[in-house]
Amino acid sequence: MADKTKFIQELSTKYTPKGDFITIGKAMLDGEVVTEVDVTIPLKTINRHGLIAGATGTGKTKTLQVFAEQLSHKGIPSLVLDIKGDFSGIAKPGAENAIISERYTKTKLPYEPQAFPVELMSISGEKGVKLRATVTEFGPILLSKILDLNDTQQSIISIVFKYCDDKGLPLIDLDDLKKVLQYVTDNAQGKADLANNYGSIAPASLGAILRSIVALEQEGAAQLFGEPSFDVTDLLKQRDGKGVVNILRVANIQSKPQLFSTFMLSLFAEIYMTFPEEGDAGKPKLVLFIDEAHLIFNEASKTLLNQIETMVKLIRSKGVGIYFITQIPGDVPENVLSQLGLKIQHALRGFTAKDRKEISKAVENYPTTEYYKANELIQNLGIGEAFFTALDEKGIPTPLVHTYLISPESRMDVLSDAEVEDLTSSSAMVEKYEQPMNKDSAYEMLTNRMEQAVQNAEPAAKPKPVKEEPGIFENVMKSRAGRTFTTTLAREGAKFVLGMFGLGRRK
């Protein structure tokens, strides 16, 4: 039997922050709940990222729900990437039952059923806030990585972006990009202009780029590119003092991994570019939860993994924490895992030799402890129990503690279709982003120019003095779209500074 008095004294000291914090449960020792020890997370270190892991059915999603609720209580908004589609119930109050009553009797904490402010979001046409971004906002480097282009093809995309900037051709959606590629290879004037001033494009390289674009479109990317662009500052809202829980429903990610990865990286990049530097402030500005993270890492290319690793390292300085939810810690690449300060480990099952290796690897990542036989207990944790370690306010890992987690105060089930309809129909943010904008962009401008060139080529009945037709640059600069051209100058400066990260910049 462990020394309970020593345990209480040591753990209470390590888990009592001086600043503000959230509580997620009580400590356990020898299978009993120790009510004297609260398991807490300092708000100051939540931007140091984290991991919630465990086998299927061990309570990961409910832990995520508790985490998001407690952040909301502190006025901290979150974005939850809901892969399984079972998180929306947080918008409705929970209902007490025998299991919840028993849990709160053991913890001696109050249970207050309540709803939390929620915005439902979508990148694939479901009900909710439509998230879009323009091709220009992605930038040539990030777009090339998503399309998995080689160095030669990436340089072509960079040339095309530069050409469009110089000519004032807005790249809004994928149709714009494809039209520009067609114009500079098939149209005599466009081909000559590009060759004389930027360099020619080999047909084979063009074909490879177009095939990559079409493959991305097959995953539904056409809905992601466009206007109005989503303003990431809309993720930072509060209602009645509670942080809004933004839920991105992406239940079809299994069939569209490239589309999801595209969105995720563009979102990270946009947050990094938009949010001011925060450093280690008193609390985070936003927390991102990525459920079923192994689906992303299993499908990601090497360049995409490098990009994720870079963003995880950089984004915490913006006051943003990222939390990956997956089955085993090994699902997360080592370079990313090493950046995660908080770890909540639910039970792992050792059915095979490979499973047992994963268990040993997981235990090795935790601080040593005299109170638990971690390699045995990790296989016998009950539902709603977890190993826990975080960073204290000085950035030092806290002792490993067997934690009896509190239950969510909101509904532990999904919203009905009628409830989703009611929630989205009354949302001002849904209304703001619902209707796509179809302003004149590269597609319309170049189509008109090519049609005009065909008409001008028809033989006339009488020769007439022909006034020199204004160039495309002059036409564009006189148009409404052309008036936005000056904004590209500022973007070019930002691209230069952040080129090493391969990040785009919003106009």
PDB file of N, CA and C in Angstrom, residues 220-259:
ATOM      1  N   GLY A 220     -13.844  17.055 -53.273  1.00  0.00           N
ATOM      2  CA  GLY A 220     -14.772  18.100 -52.847  1.00  0.00           C
ATOM      3  C   GLY A 220     -14.132  19.438 -52.576  1.00  0.00           C
ATOM      4  N   ALA A 221     -12.898  19.649 -53.044  1.00  0.00           N
ATOM      5  CA  ALA A 221     -12.177  20.882 -52.735  1.00  0.00           C
ATOM      6  C   ALA A 221     -12.800  22.112 -53.378  1.00  0.00           C
ATOM      7  N   ALA A 222     -13.621  21.907 -54.410  1.00  0.00           N
ATOM      8  CA  ALA A 222     -14.245  23.061 -55.067  1.00  0.00           C
ATOM      9  C   ALA A 222     -15.070  23.871 -54.078  1.00  0.00           C
ATOM     10  N   GLN A 223     -15.641  23.211 -53.053  1.00  0.00           N
ATOM     11  CA  GLN A 223     -16.434  23.915 -52.054  1.00  0.00           C
ATOM     12  C   GLN A 223     -15.568  24.677 -51.069  1.00  0.00           C
ATOM     13  N   LEU A 224     -14.307  24.252 -50.935  1.00  0.00           N
ATOM     14  CA  LEU A 224     -13.414  24.901 -49.977  1.00  0.00           C
ATOM     15  C   LEU A 224     -12.838  26.196 -50.521  1.00  0.00           C
ATOM     16  N   PHE A 225     -12.597  26.266 -51.828  1.00  0.00           N
ATOM     17  CA  PHE A 225     -11.991  27.447 -52.433  1.00  0.00           C
ATOM     18  C   PHE A 225     -13.082  28.400 -52.914  1.00  0.00           C
ATOM     19  N   GLY A 226     -13.003  29.641 -52.496  1.00  0.00           N
ATOM     20  CA  GLY A 226     -13.978  30.625 -52.929  1.00  0.00           C
ATOM     21  C   GLY A 226     -14.114  31.760 -51.938  1.00  0.00           C
ATOM     22  N   GLU A 227     -15.114  32.594 -52.159  1.00  0.00           N
ATOM     23  CA  GLU A 227     -15.405  33.721 -51.283  1.00  0.00           C
ATOM     24  C   GLU A 227     -16.869  33.655 -50.865  1.00  0.00           C
ATOM     25  N   PRO A 228     -17.234  34.221 -49.712  1.00  0.00           N
ATOM     26  CA  PRO A 228     -16.375  34.988 -48.806  1.00  0.00           C
ATOM     27  C   PRO A 228     -15.414  34.085 -48.028  1.00  0.00           C
ATOM     28  N   SER A 229     -14.202  34.554 -47.858  1.00  0.00           N
ATOM     29  CA  SER A 229     -13.214  33.812 -47.090  1.00  0.00           C
ATOM     30  C   SER A 229     -13.577  33.847 -45.605  1.00  0.00           C
ATOM     31  N   PHE A 230     -13.288  32.745 -44.930  1.00  0.00           N
ATOM     32  CA  PHE A 230     -13.576  32.695 -43.498  1.00  0.00           C
ATOM     33  C   PHE A 230     -12.557  33.524 -42.727  1.00  0.00           C
ATOM     34  N   ASP A 231     -13.050  34.366 -41.847  1.00  0.00           N
ATOM     35  CA  ASP A 231     -12.211  35.207 -40.995  1.00  0.00           C
ATOM     36  C   ASP A 231     -11.939  34.451 -39.698  1.00  0.00           C
ATOM     37  N   VAL A 232     -10.683  34.075 -39.459  1.00  0.00           N
ATOM     38  CA  VAL A 232     -10.365  33.236 -38.297  1.00  0.00           C
ATOM     39  C   VAL A 232     -10.630  33.948 -36.975  1.00  0.00           C
ATOM     40  N   THR A 233     -10.729  35.269 -36.988  1.00  0.00           N
ATOM     41  CA  THR A 233     -11.062  35.963 -35.738  1.00  0.00           C
ATOM     42  C   THR A 233     -12.495  35.661 -35.300  1.00  0.00           C
ATOM     43  N   ASP A 234     -13.313  35.124 -36.214  1.00  0.00           N
ATOM     44  CA  ASP A 234     -14.664  34.713 -35.831  1.00  0.00           C
ATOM     45  C   ASP A 234     -14.655  33.477 -34.934  1.00  0.00           C
ATOM     46  N   LEU A 235     -13.504  32.839 -34.776  1.00  0.00           N
ATOM     47  CA  LEU A 235     -13.386  31.707 -33.856  1.00  0.00           C
ATOM     48  C   LEU A 235     -13.229  32.155 -32.410  1.00  0.00           C
ATOM     49  N   LEU A 236     -13.060  33.441 -32.179  1.00  0.00           N
ATOM     50  CA  LEU A 236     -12.698  33.946 -30.848  1.00  0.00           C
ATOM     51  C   LEU A 236     -13.879  34.541 -30.088  1.00  0.00           C
ATOM     52  N   LYS A 237     -15.076  34.121 -30.390  1.00  0.00           N
ATOM     53  CA  LYS A 237     -16.256  34.751 -29.811  1.00  0.00           C
ATOM     54  C   LYS A 237     -16.616  34.174 -28.438  1.00  0.00           C
ATOM     55  N   GLN A 238     -17.317  35.011 -27.663  1.00  0.00           N
ATOM     56  CA  GLN A 238     -17.889  34.606 -26.384  1.00  0.00           C
ATOM     57  C   GLN A 238     -19.373  34.945 -26.379  1.00  0.00           C
ATOM     58  N   ARG A 239     -20.119  34.198 -25.557  1.00  0.00           N
ATOM     59  CA  ARG A 239     -21.532  34.516 -25.334  1.00  0.00           C
ATOM     60  C   ARG A 239     -21.831  34.361 -23.852  1.00  0.00           C
ATOM     61  N   ASP A 240     -22.354  35.416 -23.268  1.00  0.00           N
ATOM     62  CA  ASP A 240     -22.687  35.409 -21.841  1.00  0.00           C
ATOM     63  C   ASP A 240     -21.485  34.982 -21.000  1.00  0.00           C
ATOM     64  N   GLY A 241     -20.296  35.428 -21.409  1.00  0.00           N
ATOM     65  CA  GLY A 241     -19.090  35.130 -20.658  1.00  0.00           C
ATOM     66  C   GLY A 241     -18.478  33.771 -20.930  1.00  0.00           C
ATOM     67  N   LYS A 242     -19.157  32.923 -21.709  1.00  0.00           N
ATOM     68  CA  LYS A 242     -18.616  31.600 -22.041  1.00  0.00           C
ATOM     69  C   LYS A 242     -17.969  31.622 -23.419  1.00  0.00           C
ATOM     70  N   GLY A 243     -16.861  30.918 -23.548  1.00  0.00           N
ATOM     71  CA  GLY A 243     -16.220  30.790 -24.850  1.00  0.00           C
ATOM     72  C   GLY A 243     -17.057  29.920 -25.770  1.00  0.00           C
ATOM     73  N   VAL A 244     -17.181  30.320 -27.040  1.00  0.00           N
ATOM     74  CA  VAL A 244     -17.971  29.554 -28.004  1.00  0.00           C
ATOM     75  C   VAL A 244     -17.197  28.299 -28.419  1.00  0.00           C
ATOM     76  N   VAL A 245     -17.902  27.170 -28.457  1.00  0.00           N
ATOM     77  CA  VAL A 245     -17.323  25.914 -28.942  1.00  0.00           C
ATOM     78  C   VAL A 245     -17.681  25.787 -30.412  1.00  0.00           C
ATOM     79  N   ASN A 246     -16.692  25.962 -31.289  1.00  0.00           N
ATOM     80  CA  ASN A 246     -16.899  25.846 -32.734  1.00  0.00           C
ATOM     81  C   ASN A 246     -16.665  24.392 -33.142  1.00  0.00           C
ATOM     82  N   ILE A 247     -17.671  23.762 -33.718  1.00  0.00           N
ATOM     83  CA  ILE A 247     -17.588  22.333 -34.061  1.00  0.00           C
ATOM     84  C   ILE A 247     -17.570  22.184 -35.576  1.00  0.00           C
ATOM     85  N   LEU A 248     -16.450  21.729 -36.097  1.00  0.00           N
ATOM     86  CA  LEU A 248     -16.336  21.447 -37.530  1.00  0.00           C
ATOM     87  C   LEU A 248     -16.659  19.985 -37.758  1.00  0.00           C
ATOM     88  N   ARG A 249     -17.778  19.732 -38.399  1.00  0.00           N
ATOM     89  CA  ARG A 249     -18.216  18.349 -38.634  1.00  0.00           C
ATOM     90  C   ARG A 249     -17.589  17.831 -39.932  1.00  0.00           C
ATOM     91  N   VAL A 250     -16.710  16.856 -39.800  1.00  0.00           N
ATOM     92  CA  VAL A 250     -15.995  16.305 -40.958  1.00  0.00           C
ATOM     93  C   VAL A 250     -16.075  14.782 -40.903  1.00  0.00           C
ATOM     94  N   ALA A 251     -17.299  14.278 -40.829  1.00  0.00           N
ATOM     95  CA  ALA A 251     -17.490  12.838 -40.669  1.00  0.00           C
ATOM     96  C   ALA A 251     -17.023  12.037 -41.878  1.00  0.00           C
ATOM     97  N   ASN A 252     -16.864  12.694 -43.048  1.00  0.00           N
ATOM     98  CA  ASN A 252     -16.462  11.968 -44.256  1.00  0.00           C
ATOM     99  C   ASN A 252     -14.974  12.114 -44.554  1.00  0.00           C
ATOM    100  N   ILE A 253     -14.164  12.388 -43.536  1.00  0.00           N
ATOM    101  CA  ILE A 253     -12.722  12.573 -43.748  1.00  0.00           C
ATOM    102  C   ILE A 253     -12.066  11.298 -44.277  1.00  0.00           C
ATOM    103  N   GLN A 254     -12.591  10.115 -43.897  1.00  0.00           N
ATOM    104  CA  GLN A 254     -11.955   8.865 -44.320  1.00  0.00           C
ATOM    105  C   GLN A 254     -11.832   8.792 -45.836  1.00  0.00           C
ATOM    106  N   SER A 255     -12.803   9.360 -46.550  1.00  0.00           N
ATOM    107  CA  SER A 255     -12.768   9.319 -48.005  1.00  0.00           C
ATOM    108  C   SER A 255     -12.149  10.573 -48.611  1.00  0.00           C
ATOM    109  N   LYS A 256     -11.833  11.561 -47.769  1.00  0.00           N
ATOM    110  CA  LYS A 256     -11.306  12.831 -48.276  1.00  0.00           C
ATOM    111  C   LYS A 256     -10.144  13.331 -47.413  1.00  0.00           C
ATOM    112  N   PRO A 257      -9.127  12.509 -47.198  1.00  0.00           N
ATOM    113  CA  PRO A 257      -8.036  12.938 -46.309  1.00  0.00           C
ATOM    114  C   PRO A 257      -7.273  14.141 -46.839  1.00  0.00           C
ATOM    115  N   GLN A 258      -7.084  14.231 -48.158  1.00  0.00           N
ATOM    116  CA  GLN A 258      -6.318  15.339 -48.711  1.00  0.00           C
ATOM    117  C   GLN A 258      -7.065  16.660 -48.545  1.00  0.00           C
ATOM    118  N   LEU A 259      -8.377  16.616 -48.721  1.00  0.00           N
ATOM    119  CA  LEU A 259      -9.178  17.816 -48.531  1.00  0.00           C
ATOM    120  C   LEU A 259      -9.087  18.293 -47.086  1.00  0.00           C
TER     121      LEU A 259
END
